[in-house]
Amino acid sequence: MTNDRPITTLFLIESLDGKIFSGDNDSLDVDRDWKTIDGVKEGLY
């Protein structure tokens, strides 16, 4: 059985005020945009 999916890691950073973001810019908003991304929205609760 082969696994054709790429091996990836998602790093999340939490600031002191509690905001979670995924990198050095704010191009994607966690609350607004992540719910629309296939593969990410399935893991959000």
Short mmCIF file of N, CA and C in Angstrom, two decimals:
data_model
loop_
_atom_site.label_atom_id
_atom_site.label_comp_id
_atom_site.label_asym_id
_atom_site.label_seq_id
_atom_site.Cartn_x
_atom_site.Cartn_y
_atom_site.Cartn_z
N MET A 1 0.85 -1.17 0.00
CA MET A 1 0.00 0.00 0.00
C MET A 1 0.89 1.24 0.00
N THR A 2 0.68 2.11 -0.96
CA THR A 2 1.49 3.32 -1.04
C THR A 2 0.70 4.51 -0.53
N ASN A 3 1.43 5.44 0.03
CA ASN A 3 0.81 6.66 0.52
C ASN A 3 1.27 7.80 -0.38
N ASP A 4 0.36 8.30 -1.22
CA ASP A 4 0.70 9.34 -2.18
C ASP A 4 0.56 10.75 -1.63
N ARG A 5 0.17 10.86 -0.37
CA ARG A 5 0.02 12.18 0.23
C ARG A 5 1.38 12.72 0.67
N PRO A 6 1.58 14.03 0.52
CA PRO A 6 2.85 14.61 0.99
C PRO A 6 2.88 14.65 2.52
N ILE A 7 4.07 14.56 3.06
CA ILE A 7 4.24 14.69 4.50
C ILE A 7 4.43 16.17 4.80
N THR A 8 3.51 16.75 5.55
CA THR A 8 3.58 18.18 5.86
C THR A 8 3.38 18.40 7.34
N THR A 9 3.82 19.53 7.80
CA THR A 9 3.64 19.92 9.20
C THR A 9 3.10 21.34 9.23
N LEU A 10 2.09 21.56 10.04
CA LEU A 10 1.52 22.89 10.20
C LEU A 10 1.97 23.43 11.55
N PHE A 11 2.71 24.52 11.51
CA PHE A 11 3.16 25.16 12.74
C PHE A 11 2.17 26.26 13.11
N LEU A 12 1.72 26.25 14.34
CA LEU A 12 0.83 27.29 14.83
C LEU A 12 1.55 28.07 15.91
N ILE A 13 1.40 29.38 15.88
CA ILE A 13 2.03 30.26 16.85
C ILE A 13 0.92 30.97 17.60
N GLU A 14 1.04 31.03 18.91
CA GLU A 14 0.06 31.76 19.72
C GLU A 14 0.75 32.94 20.36
N SER A 15 0.18 34.12 20.17
CA SER A 15 0.75 35.32 20.76
C SER A 15 0.30 35.45 22.21
N LEU A 16 0.88 36.40 22.91
CA LEU A 16 0.55 36.59 24.33
C LEU A 16 -0.91 36.98 24.55
N ASP A 17 -1.53 37.61 23.56
CA ASP A 17 -2.94 37.99 23.71
C ASP A 17 -3.89 36.86 23.31
N GLY A 18 -3.36 35.69 22.95
CA GLY A 18 -4.19 34.53 22.66
C GLY A 18 -4.53 34.33 21.21
N LYS A 19 -4.09 35.23 20.33
CA LYS A 19 -4.39 35.07 18.91
C LYS A 19 -3.49 33.99 18.32
N ILE A 20 -4.09 33.08 17.57
CA ILE A 20 -3.35 31.99 16.93
C ILE A 20 -3.16 32.34 15.45
N PHE A 21 -1.95 32.18 14.96
CA PHE A 21 -1.69 32.39 13.54
C PHE A 21 -0.67 31.39 13.06
N SER A 22 -0.51 31.28 11.76
CA SER A 22 0.30 30.20 11.19
C SER A 22 1.58 30.66 10.53
N GLY A 23 1.98 31.89 10.73
CA GLY A 23 3.21 32.33 10.08
C GLY A 23 3.54 33.77 10.36
N ASP A 24 4.35 34.35 9.47
CA ASP A 24 4.85 35.69 9.70
C ASP A 24 3.97 36.79 9.13
N ASN A 25 2.82 36.43 8.55
CA ASN A 25 1.90 37.46 8.06
C ASN A 25 0.48 37.08 8.43
N ASP A 26 -0.42 38.01 8.27
CA ASP A 26 -1.82 37.79 8.64
C ASP A 26 -2.71 37.69 7.40
N SER A 27 -2.22 37.05 6.34
CA SER A 27 -3.01 36.97 5.11
C SER A 27 -4.24 36.07 5.27
N LEU A 28 -4.18 35.09 6.19
CA LEU A 28 -5.33 34.24 6.47
C LEU A 28 -5.75 34.44 7.92
N ASP A 29 -7.02 34.71 8.12
CA ASP A 29 -7.57 34.84 9.46
C ASP A 29 -8.04 33.47 9.94
N VAL A 30 -7.63 33.08 11.13
CA VAL A 30 -7.97 31.76 11.66
C VAL A 30 -9.47 31.55 11.73
N ASP A 31 -10.19 32.51 12.27
CA ASP A 31 -11.63 32.34 12.46
C ASP A 31 -12.41 32.44 11.16
N ARG A 32 -11.97 33.25 10.23
CA ARG A 32 -12.72 33.47 9.00
C ARG A 32 -12.30 32.52 7.88
N ASP A 33 -11.02 32.38 7.62
CA ASP A 33 -10.55 31.71 6.42
C ASP A 33 -10.31 30.21 6.57
N TRP A 34 -9.84 29.78 7.73
CA TRP A 34 -9.48 28.37 7.88
C TRP A 34 -10.68 27.44 7.72
N LYS A 35 -11.88 27.93 8.02
CA LYS A 35 -13.08 27.10 7.88
C LYS A 35 -13.40 26.80 6.42
N THR A 36 -12.80 27.52 5.50
CA THR A 36 -13.10 27.34 4.07
C THR A 36 -12.04 26.54 3.33
N ILE A 37 -10.95 26.16 3.99
CA ILE A 37 -9.85 25.47 3.32
C ILE A 37 -10.05 23.96 3.41
N ASP A 38 -10.15 23.29 2.26
CA ASP A 38 -10.28 21.84 2.24
C ASP A 38 -9.07 21.20 2.91
N GLY A 39 -9.32 20.22 3.76
CA GLY A 39 -8.25 19.55 4.48
C GLY A 39 -7.97 20.16 5.83
N VAL A 40 -8.29 21.43 5.99
CA VAL A 40 -8.13 22.10 7.29
C VAL A 40 -9.46 22.12 8.02
N LYS A 41 -10.52 22.45 7.29
CA LYS A 41 -11.84 22.58 7.92
C LYS A 41 -12.32 21.28 8.56
N GLU A 42 -11.87 20.15 8.04
CA GLU A 42 -12.30 18.87 8.61
C GLU A 42 -11.69 18.63 9.99
N GLY A 43 -10.60 19.29 10.30
CA GLY A 43 -9.94 19.10 11.59
C GLY A 43 -10.30 20.14 12.63
N LEU A 44 -11.11 21.13 12.25
CA LEU A 44 -11.49 22.19 13.19
C LEU A 44 -12.74 21.81 13.96
N TYR A 45 -12.78 22.20 15.20
CA TYR A 45 -13.97 21.95 16.03
C TYR A 45 -14.57 23.24 16.47
#
